[in-house]
């Protein structure tokens, strides 16, 4: 399908069929998968779905032709602003280079898990949405753009279909930038998608509801994208302290708002709710290693997420500046980022050039610090307590986009018996996204969950299953270490949807939980496997 | 001076101005936020690691392994290594085409040197040096024409027959390939007619001395020259100048991991950018049509304010 066909007036451009998708590895070779749930008639009337029958944005259909026209014009003005230094100094250079230089070789297509796992549907090619954007810019915004557009390859119609499909299409890419790694001329299709989302958000107010209204807006309004308020976090911390005592017998005080502490530790607040063992483990390890740290209960200070990273520079900057301000007010020497991949990249890398140097606070990955703790010998670990096969998921944001590859591996090698840790293939900087990147892990509007299950999460599920081939007996418990909240959420959803634990014994956790489980002075197993509580009850 | 010479100068002028303008356009764009992609060769960690793997990295002196950048870039430019690794079926044609082009450019450079020697009175008949450069011209240009033609033919067939490529290839892309193909084919025929490139060298001499040719060139020479002149002037306006993105996207984007440690140059840029007016229209940006700048919108929290009211 040519990118120009995006403007076709048809009910739906593409249909995802199970039989077109690449098969999953054993024991799922003949597994009967559930297709994408079609939208109901009333949903179809309300929401745009003409790209692939999926609605991730629940984007309302314009009610009048005038409204359509207004939105089309708004898109074009957004694209124009995107190409100015005043409105887009943050990404102008890589954007313009990527706009101008695609050599149309399609090397990027084979690197993209979404394209591959969709059964190679053209609309998911990394170049497809980028090409549409290029063609619109050439035809409608460049001088002489309407001269011989067919011959020059940009004869595209800018109508509401184009805009509505582009909006949805910008939420079919996880921004993993695997395509960018292989492009022989350096074109960054991941970035092009990021920029496309910015037009929708910054100019048109259109974004994934979970990442904007229920995400960054809640973050700035209540203090956390989970909606958790300052008052609630203090209560939650108390519960965590009780739980730590129950699980370890240790009475540990988690420091809050401690002025002058060495470190401000920021977690993804989703951990407090979905995986409280994760912040508990940090508290146990930092206490045992004698680390001088604090958590914050200031607005945004207890939630390290920054959803703006995926769709909106303004929202991004607002949250990042808050994080830095809180650290400065506390007088800490550095910020340590918990197990959250996008929080790592947001605060360490992207926010690095938002303020003059003297206003910056050093930021460090928890992986690095945890490895330092292991190497220091301050905590004794007994690898035999982790005597089960384990594999490691590399969060794109931390690995390909930040170059933190070794520390987490060194930790695993120190806390597992030899031969228990095996890599996924490929791994490290060539890894595949979990399928929940760029906000997908938390997005579940319309029937998008089905798309994630069948398409974006498929590659990682295949990699996980492949890592444990030969040991698929469910009685052999196996673990995926996923040291990132969003990746963990996506992997959890995949494992649950495909009943992976029941069929193969594979489960998931973070890095710190595995560390605590291996601590010599931890009497009871710290890790919990599905069904453990039932066993205890018996 | 002849018409062809004037056209050649004009074409060269267009090339230089347009290419320089292109370089200048990208070189003067604002410093963007960091957007690096690992592995970064200068980090010197072959597994793709970065300084973030070290605790308190900001307290340590950074060591950049600049040679590693060249170890990456030289095979990349010469052999299109990335394409070889990730898209071999295209590399089989793209590589001979690019290599053909490099060899022809090399041949042209030696031809120019031969012309300078000729102006100084050294011609292959009386000078070993001139003879050497004549041989080098032939040794580079002729295989260049052959490889280039093979590559171009392969690329045209591949783009026609591979549905993934056919869908993204426009008529103008085929025109570009055919144009380049004509350059190689006519160059080859020129060599068949003029095996020592004597006429071509004489043309170069006329260009360098601003004087007319002593004898008019044959038809195939003229055709080859016109094809070249046209392409030279057209080239900087096309995406075929992707050596520009190769430089900027690697050196200034994918490998730009310089942390902000209070460097005065970086600080002053950031201050300047934060003062740029914002005109994004979405309500939540609250830019007030450019009344607010980046510092204003980034330090405001519209929701916190509403909560407090
Ligand atoms: S960034 Fe990732 S998901 Fe998006 S197009 Fe590139 S490879 Fe595909
Ligand atoms: S690999 Fe790069 S040059 Fe080739 S099609 Fe993809 S973006 Fe374009």
mmCIF file of N, CA and C in Angstrom, chain B residues 2-99:
data_model
loop_
_atom_site.group_PDB
_atom_site.id
_atom_site.type_symbol
_atom_site.label_atom_id
_atom_site.label_comp_id
_atom_site.label_asym_id
_atom_site.label_seq_id
_atom_site.Cartn_x
_atom_site.Cartn_y
_atom_site.Cartn_z
ATOM 1 N N UNK B 2 33.732 28.656 -24.518
ATOM 2 C CA UNK B 2 32.575 28.038 -25.151
ATOM 3 C C UNK B 2 31.366 27.945 -24.234
ATOM 4 N N UNK B 3 30.255 27.624 -24.866
ATOM 5 C CA UNK B 3 28.986 27.495 -24.149
ATOM 6 C C UNK B 3 29.056 26.397 -23.076
ATOM 7 N N UNK B 4 29.698 25.284 -23.437
ATOM 8 C CA UNK B 4 29.790 24.163 -22.492
ATOM 9 C C UNK B 4 30.577 24.548 -21.241
ATOM 10 N N UNK B 5 31.644 25.295 -21.480
ATOM 11 C CA UNK B 5 32.447 25.727 -20.329
ATOM 12 C C UNK B 5 31.614 26.603 -19.395
ATOM 13 N N UNK B 6 30.857 27.525 -19.992
ATOM 14 C CA UNK B 6 30.033 28.425 -19.159
ATOM 15 C C UNK B 6 29.021 27.595 -18.364
ATOM 16 N N UNK B 7 28.414 26.638 -19.052
ATOM 17 C CA UNK B 7 27.453 25.773 -18.344
ATOM 18 C C UNK B 7 28.126 25.027 -17.197
ATOM 19 N N UNK B 8 29.341 24.553 -17.437
ATOM 20 C CA UNK B 8 30.049 23.801 -16.388
ATOM 21 C C UNK B 8 30.324 24.687 -15.182
ATOM 22 N N UNK B 9 30.818 25.916 -15.449
ATOM 23 C CA UNK B 9 31.064 26.824 -14.325
ATOM 24 C C UNK B 9 29.770 27.088 -13.550
ATOM 25 N N UNK B 10 28.696 27.350 -14.303
ATOM 26 C CA UNK B 10 27.420 27.668 -13.645
ATOM 27 C C UNK B 10 26.959 26.498 -12.784
ATOM 28 N N UNK B 11 27.083 25.327 -13.371
ATOM 29 C CA UNK B 11 26.646 24.143 -12.641
ATOM 30 C C UNK B 11 27.466 23.974 -11.354
ATOM 31 N N UNK B 12 28.776 24.195 -11.463
ATOM 32 C CA UNK B 12 29.642 24.093 -10.273
ATOM 33 C C UNK B 12 29.253 25.118 -9.238
ATOM 34 N N UNK B 13 28.915 26.324 -9.736
ATOM 35 C CA UNK B 13 28.541 27.397 -8.814
ATOM 36 C C UNK B 13 27.246 27.045 -8.074
ATOM 37 N N UNK B 14 26.275 26.563 -8.832
ATOM 38 C CA UNK B 14 25.004 26.167 -8.208
ATOM 39 C C UNK B 14 25.274 25.096 -7.161
ATOM 40 N N UNK B 15 26.115 24.126 -7.545
ATOM 41 C CA UNK B 15 26.415 23.040 -6.601
ATOM 42 C C UNK B 15 27.019 23.591 -5.309
ATOM 43 N N UNK B 16 28.029 24.421 -5.460
ATOM 44 C CA UNK B 16 28.730 24.913 -4.262
ATOM 45 C C UNK B 16 27.790 25.733 -3.385
ATOM 46 N N UNK B 17 27.031 26.636 -4.017
ATOM 47 C CA UNK B 17 26.155 27.505 -3.219
ATOM 48 C C UNK B 17 25.053 26.682 -2.559
ATOM 49 N N UNK B 18 24.414 25.814 -3.348
ATOM 50 C CA UNK B 18 23.280 25.062 -2.791
ATOM 51 C C UNK B 18 23.752 24.093 -1.709
ATOM 52 N N UNK B 19 24.881 23.485 -1.932
ATOM 53 C CA UNK B 19 25.367 22.518 -0.938
ATOM 54 C C UNK B 19 25.796 23.242 0.339
ATOM 55 N N UNK B 20 26.462 24.378 0.163
ATOM 56 C CA UNK B 20 26.889 25.145 1.333
ATOM 57 C C UNK B 20 25.670 25.640 2.106
ATOM 58 N N UNK B 21 24.639 26.073 1.354
ATOM 59 C CA UNK B 21 23.430 26.556 2.025
ATOM 60 C C UNK B 21 22.806 25.437 2.846
ATOM 61 N N UNK B 22 22.840 24.254 2.283
ATOM 62 C CA UNK B 22 22.273 23.101 2.982
ATOM 63 C C UNK B 22 23.040 22.820 4.270
ATOM 64 N N UNK B 23 24.352 22.805 4.156
ATOM 65 C CA UNK B 23 25.178 22.554 5.342
ATOM 66 C C UNK B 23 24.939 23.632 6.396
ATOM 67 N N UNK B 24 24.865 24.860 5.909
ATOM 68 C CA UNK B 24 24.684 25.983 6.825
ATOM 69 C C UNK B 24 23.332 25.889 7.534
ATOM 70 N N UNK B 25 22.328 25.499 6.757
ATOM 71 C CA UNK B 25 20.974 25.385 7.334
ATOM 72 C C UNK B 25 21.000 24.448 8.535
ATOM 73 N N UNK B 26 21.619 23.289 8.361
ATOM 74 C CA UNK B 26 21.620 22.317 9.469
ATOM 75 C C UNK B 26 22.585 22.719 10.577
ATOM 76 N N UNK B 27 23.717 23.306 10.160
ATOM 77 C CA UNK B 27 24.722 23.640 11.173
ATOM 78 C C UNK B 27 24.247 24.768 12.086
ATOM 79 N N UNK B 28 23.331 25.610 11.579
ATOM 80 C CA UNK B 28 22.911 26.749 12.406
ATOM 81 C C UNK B 28 21.591 26.491 13.123
ATOM 82 N N UNK B 29 21.079 25.270 13.023
ATOM 83 C CA UNK B 29 19.842 24.983 13.763
ATOM 84 C C UNK B 29 20.161 24.928 15.263
ATOM 85 N N UNK B 30 19.156 25.188 16.102
ATOM 86 C CA UNK B 30 19.446 25.206 17.534
ATOM 87 C C UNK B 30 19.968 23.855 18.027
ATOM 88 N N UNK B 31 20.755 23.915 19.085
ATOM 89 C CA UNK B 31 21.167 22.685 19.762
ATOM 90 C C UNK B 31 19.874 22.018 20.264
ATOM 91 N N UNK B 32 19.664 20.808 19.877
ATOM 92 C CA UNK B 32 18.435 20.116 20.297
ATOM 93 C C UNK B 32 18.645 19.463 21.656
ATOM 94 N N UNK B 33 17.573 18.959 22.230
ATOM 95 C CA UNK B 33 17.741 18.192 23.467
ATOM 96 C C UNK B 33 18.482 16.900 23.112
ATOM 97 N N UNK B 34 19.026 16.253 24.107
ATOM 98 C CA UNK B 34 19.816 15.047 23.799
ATOM 99 C C UNK B 34 18.897 13.948 23.275
ATOM 100 N N UNK B 35 19.368 13.276 22.259
ATOM 101 C CA UNK B 35 18.526 12.263 21.619
ATOM 102 C C UNK B 35 19.453 11.166 21.083
ATOM 103 N N UNK B 36 20.413 10.811 21.922
ATOM 104 C CA UNK B 36 21.424 9.867 21.445
ATOM 105 C C UNK B 36 20.875 8.442 21.334
ATOM 106 N N UNK B 37 21.654 7.627 20.669
ATOM 107 C CA UNK B 37 21.244 6.245 20.436
ATOM 108 C C UNK B 37 22.495 5.369 20.552
ATOM 109 N N UNK B 38 22.399 4.370 21.403
ATOM 110 C CA UNK B 38 23.583 3.524 21.627
ATOM 111 C C UNK B 38 23.534 2.293 20.733
ATOM 112 N N UNK B 39 24.681 1.742 20.332
ATOM 113 C CA UNK B 39 26.034 2.054 20.794
ATOM 114 C C UNK B 39 26.579 3.371 20.230
ATOM 115 N N UNK B 40 27.377 4.036 21.063
ATOM 116 C CA UNK B 40 28.090 5.232 20.622
ATOM 117 C C UNK B 40 29.573 4.890 20.664
ATOM 118 N N UNK B 41 30.227 4.839 19.495
ATOM 119 C CA UNK B 41 31.611 4.356 19.472
ATOM 120 C C UNK B 41 32.537 5.095 20.429
ATOM 121 N N UNK B 42 32.395 6.432 20.544
ATOM 122 C CA UNK B 42 33.393 7.144 21.356
ATOM 123 C C UNK B 42 33.289 6.809 22.849
ATOM 124 N N UNK B 43 32.216 6.153 23.256
ATOM 125 C CA UNK B 43 32.135 5.733 24.660
ATOM 126 C C UNK B 43 33.129 4.603 24.946
ATOM 127 N N UNK B 44 33.583 3.960 23.879
ATOM 128 C CA UNK B 44 34.623 2.937 24.037
ATOM 129 C C UNK B 44 34.160 1.672 24.737
ATOM 130 N N UNK B 45 32.852 1.409 24.710
ATOM 131 C CA UNK B 45 32.331 0.187 25.343
ATOM 132 C C UNK B 45 31.645 -0.625 24.259
ATOM 133 N N UNK B 46 32.276 -1.687 23.865
ATOM 134 C CA UNK B 46 31.792 -2.366 22.658
ATOM 135 C C UNK B 46 30.409 -2.994 22.836
ATOM 136 N N UNK B 47 29.973 -3.156 24.079
ATOM 137 C CA UNK B 47 28.630 -3.701 24.287
ATOM 138 C C UNK B 47 27.547 -2.608 24.175
ATOM 139 N N UNK B 48 27.958 -1.394 23.889
ATOM 140 C CA UNK B 48 26.982 -0.317 23.711
ATOM 141 C C UNK B 48 26.754 0.499 24.965
ATOM 142 N N UNK B 49 27.623 0.328 25.945
ATOM 143 C CA UNK B 49 27.433 1.032 27.222
ATOM 144 C C UNK B 49 27.802 2.509 27.141
ATOM 145 N N UNK B 50 27.446 3.229 28.213
ATOM 146 C CA UNK B 50 27.706 4.674 28.267
ATOM 147 C C UNK B 50 28.267 5.043 29.629
ATOM 148 N N UNK B 51 28.525 6.337 29.796
ATOM 149 C CA UNK B 51 29.022 6.802 31.099
ATOM 150 C C UNK B 51 27.984 6.611 32.204
ATOM 151 N N UNK B 52 26.731 6.405 31.812
ATOM 152 C CA UNK B 52 25.698 6.180 32.836
ATOM 153 C C UNK B 52 25.900 4.858 33.570
ATOM 154 N N UNK B 53 26.760 4.023 33.073
ATOM 155 C CA UNK B 53 27.003 2.750 33.764
ATOM 156 C C UNK B 53 27.900 2.930 34.983
ATOM 157 N N UNK B 54 28.448 4.142 35.118
ATOM 158 C CA UNK B 54 29.361 4.378 36.243
ATOM 159 C C UNK B 54 28.695 5.229 37.307
ATOM 160 N N UNK B 55 28.924 4.860 38.557
ATOM 161 C CA UNK B 55 28.330 5.606 39.658
ATOM 162 C C UNK B 55 29.007 6.988 39.737
ATOM 163 N N UNK B 56 28.246 8.014 40.080
ATOM 164 C CA UNK B 56 28.755 9.394 40.140
ATOM 165 C C UNK B 56 29.501 9.789 38.865
ATOM 166 N N UNK B 57 28.922 9.482 37.727
ATOM 167 C CA UNK B 57 29.611 9.693 36.449
ATOM 168 C C UNK B 57 30.031 11.146 36.228
ATOM 169 N N UNK B 58 29.269 12.093 36.805
ATOM 170 C CA UNK B 58 29.563 13.516 36.580
ATOM 171 C C UNK B 58 30.833 13.960 37.303
ATOM 172 N N UNK B 59 31.322 13.112 38.224
ATOM 173 C CA UNK B 59 32.557 13.492 38.928
ATOM 174 C C UNK B 59 33.789 13.020 38.160
ATOM 175 N N UNK B 60 33.548 12.219 37.139
ATOM 176 C CA UNK B 60 34.694 11.619 36.438
ATOM 177 C C UNK B 60 35.014 12.362 35.148
ATOM 178 N N UNK B 61 36.263 12.289 34.770
ATOM 179 C CA UNK B 61 36.673 12.907 33.505
ATOM 180 C C UNK B 61 36.183 12.014 32.374
ATOM 181 N N UNK B 62 35.622 12.649 31.371
ATOM 182 C CA UNK B 62 35.127 11.846 30.242
ATOM 183 C C UNK B 62 36.252 11.529 29.279
ATOM 184 N N UNK B 63 36.297 10.274 28.857
ATOM 185 C CA UNK B 63 37.270 9.898 27.826
ATOM 186 C C UNK B 63 36.495 9.550 26.583
ATOM 187 N N UNK B 64 36.765 10.293 25.532
ATOM 188 C CA UNK B 64 36.092 9.976 24.270
ATOM 189 C C UNK B 64 37.086 9.288 23.351
ATOM 190 N N UNK B 65 36.726 8.134 22.864
ATOM 191 C CA UNK B 65 37.605 7.409 21.957
ATOM 192 C C UNK B 65 37.281 7.855 20.522
ATOM 193 N N UNK B 66 37.941 8.942 20.087
ATOM 194 C CA UNK B 66 37.613 9.491 18.773
ATOM 195 C C UNK B 66 37.963 8.550 17.634
ATOM 196 N N UNK B 67 39.019 7.754 17.831
ATOM 197 C CA UNK B 67 39.404 6.824 16.768
ATOM 198 C C UNK B 67 38.271 5.826 16.497
ATOM 199 N N UNK B 68 37.540 5.486 17.556
ATOM 200 C CA UNK B 68 36.449 4.511 17.395
ATOM 201 C C UNK B 68 35.394 5.038 16.430
ATOM 202 N N UNK B 69 35.211 6.375 16.446
ATOM 203 C CA UNK B 69 34.243 6.965 15.517
ATOM 204 C C UNK B 69 34.676 6.708 14.076
ATOM 205 N N UNK B 70 35.981 6.893 13.843
ATOM 206 C CA UNK B 70 36.465 6.668 12.477
ATOM 207 C C UNK B 70 36.413 5.186 12.117
ATOM 208 N N UNK B 71 36.710 4.347 13.118
ATOM 209 C CA UNK B 71 36.644 2.899 12.844
ATOM 210 C C UNK B 71 35.234 2.504 12.438
ATOM 211 N N UNK B 72 34.250 3.252 12.930
ATOM 212 C CA UNK B 72 32.867 2.971 12.543
ATOM 213 C C UNK B 72 32.554 3.599 11.188
ATOM 214 N N UNK B 73 32.930 4.867 11.034
ATOM 215 C CA UNK B 73 32.475 5.644 9.884
ATOM 216 C C UNK B 73 33.142 5.240 8.567
ATOM 217 N N UNK B 74 34.438 4.906 8.624
ATOM 218 C CA UNK B 74 35.136 4.624 7.359
ATOM 219 C C UNK B 74 34.511 3.409 6.649
ATOM 220 N N UNK B 75 34.358 2.253 7.322
ATOM 221 C CA UNK B 75 33.690 1.143 6.623
ATOM 222 C C UNK B 75 32.243 1.454 6.267
ATOM 223 N N UNK B 76 31.617 2.312 7.085
ATOM 224 C CA UNK B 76 30.226 2.659 6.812
ATOM 225 C C UNK B 76 30.133 3.446 5.494
ATOM 226 N N UNK B 77 31.005 4.423 5.341
ATOM 227 C CA UNK B 77 30.963 5.243 4.125
ATOM 228 C C UNK B 77 31.442 4.442 2.915
ATOM 229 N N UNK B 78 32.551 3.719 3.095
ATOM 230 C CA UNK B 78 33.128 3.018 1.944
ATOM 231 C C UNK B 78 32.306 1.796 1.527
ATOM 232 N N UNK B 79 31.881 1.037 2.510
ATOM 233 C CA UNK B 79 31.243 -0.246 2.166
ATOM 234 C C UNK B 79 29.757 -0.314 2.515
ATOM 235 N N UNK B 80 29.199 0.783 3.016
ATOM 236 C CA UNK B 80 27.782 0.832 3.423
ATOM 237 C C UNK B 80 27.497 -0.377 4.317
ATOM 238 N N UNK B 81 28.254 -0.437 5.398
ATOM 239 C CA UNK B 81 28.250 -1.613 6.267
ATOM 240 C C UNK B 81 26.870 -1.899 6.863
ATOM 241 N N UNK B 82 26.168 -0.809 7.265
ATOM 242 C CA UNK B 82 24.865 -1.012 7.903
ATOM 243 C C UNK B 82 23.915 -1.727 6.943
ATOM 244 N N UNK B 83 23.970 -1.330 5.682
ATOM 245 C CA UNK B 83 23.077 -1.962 4.709
ATOM 246 C C UNK B 83 23.501 -3.415 4.483
ATOM 247 N N UNK B 84 24.789 -3.651 4.502
ATOM 248 C CA UNK B 84 25.293 -5.017 4.334
ATOM 249 C C UNK B 84 24.758 -5.910 5.450
ATOM 250 N N UNK B 85 24.741 -5.367 6.669
ATOM 251 C CA UNK B 85 24.301 -6.174 7.807
ATOM 252 C C UNK B 85 22.793 -6.346 7.845
ATOM 253 N N UNK B 86 22.061 -5.294 7.481
ATOM 254 C CA UNK B 86 20.627 -5.328 7.735
ATOM 255 C C UNK B 86 19.748 -5.435 6.500
ATOM 256 N N UNK B 87 20.322 -5.295 5.325
ATOM 257 C CA UNK B 87 19.486 -5.350 4.124
ATOM 258 C C UNK B 87 20.344 -5.810 2.945
ATOM 259 N N UNK B 88 20.796 -7.081 3.058
ATOM 260 C CA UNK B 88 21.803 -7.548 2.106
ATOM 261 C C UNK B 88 21.301 -7.532 0.661
ATOM 262 N N UNK B 89 20.030 -7.872 0.452
ATOM 263 C CA UNK B 89 19.561 -7.993 -0.933
ATOM 264 C C UNK B 89 19.622 -6.636 -1.654
ATOM 265 N N UNK B 90 19.517 -5.570 -0.904
ATOM 266 C CA UNK B 90 19.656 -4.251 -1.532
ATOM 267 C C UNK B 90 21.134 -3.862 -1.646
ATOM 268 N N UNK B 91 21.900 -4.300 -0.648
ATOM 269 C CA UNK B 91 23.337 -3.949 -0.636
ATOM 270 C C UNK B 91 24.022 -4.489 -1.897
ATOM 271 N N UNK B 92 23.617 -5.664 -2.395
ATOM 272 C CA UNK B 92 24.257 -6.242 -3.577
ATOM 273 C C UNK B 92 24.249 -5.264 -4.757
ATOM 274 N N UNK B 93 23.266 -4.359 -4.786
ATOM 275 C CA UNK B 93 23.186 -3.375 -5.873
ATOM 276 C C UNK B 93 23.633 -1.993 -5.425
ATOM 277 N N UNK B 94 23.287 -1.689 -4.168
ATOM 278 C CA UNK B 94 23.627 -0.356 -3.686
ATOM 279 C C UNK B 94 25.144 -0.201 -3.558
ATOM 280 N N UNK B 95 25.805 -1.269 -3.107
ATOM 281 C CA UNK B 95 27.252 -1.176 -2.933
ATOM 282 C C UNK B 95 27.979 -0.943 -4.269
ATOM 283 N N UNK B 96 27.734 -1.773 -5.318
ATOM 284 C CA UNK B 96 28.444 -1.483 -6.571
ATOM 285 C C UNK B 96 28.136 -0.092 -7.111
ATOM 286 N N UNK B 97 26.885 0.344 -6.913
ATOM 287 C CA UNK B 97 26.545 1.687 -7.389
ATOM 288 C C UNK B 97 27.389 2.743 -6.661
ATOM 289 N N UNK B 98 27.395 2.663 -5.325
ATOM 290 C CA UNK B 98 28.142 3.674 -4.561
ATOM 291 C C UNK B 98 29.639 3.569 -4.848
ATOM 292 N N UNK B 99 30.135 2.334 -4.890
ATOM 293 C CA UNK B 99 31.567 2.158 -5.150
ATOM 294 C C UNK B 99 31.899 2.710 -6.542
#
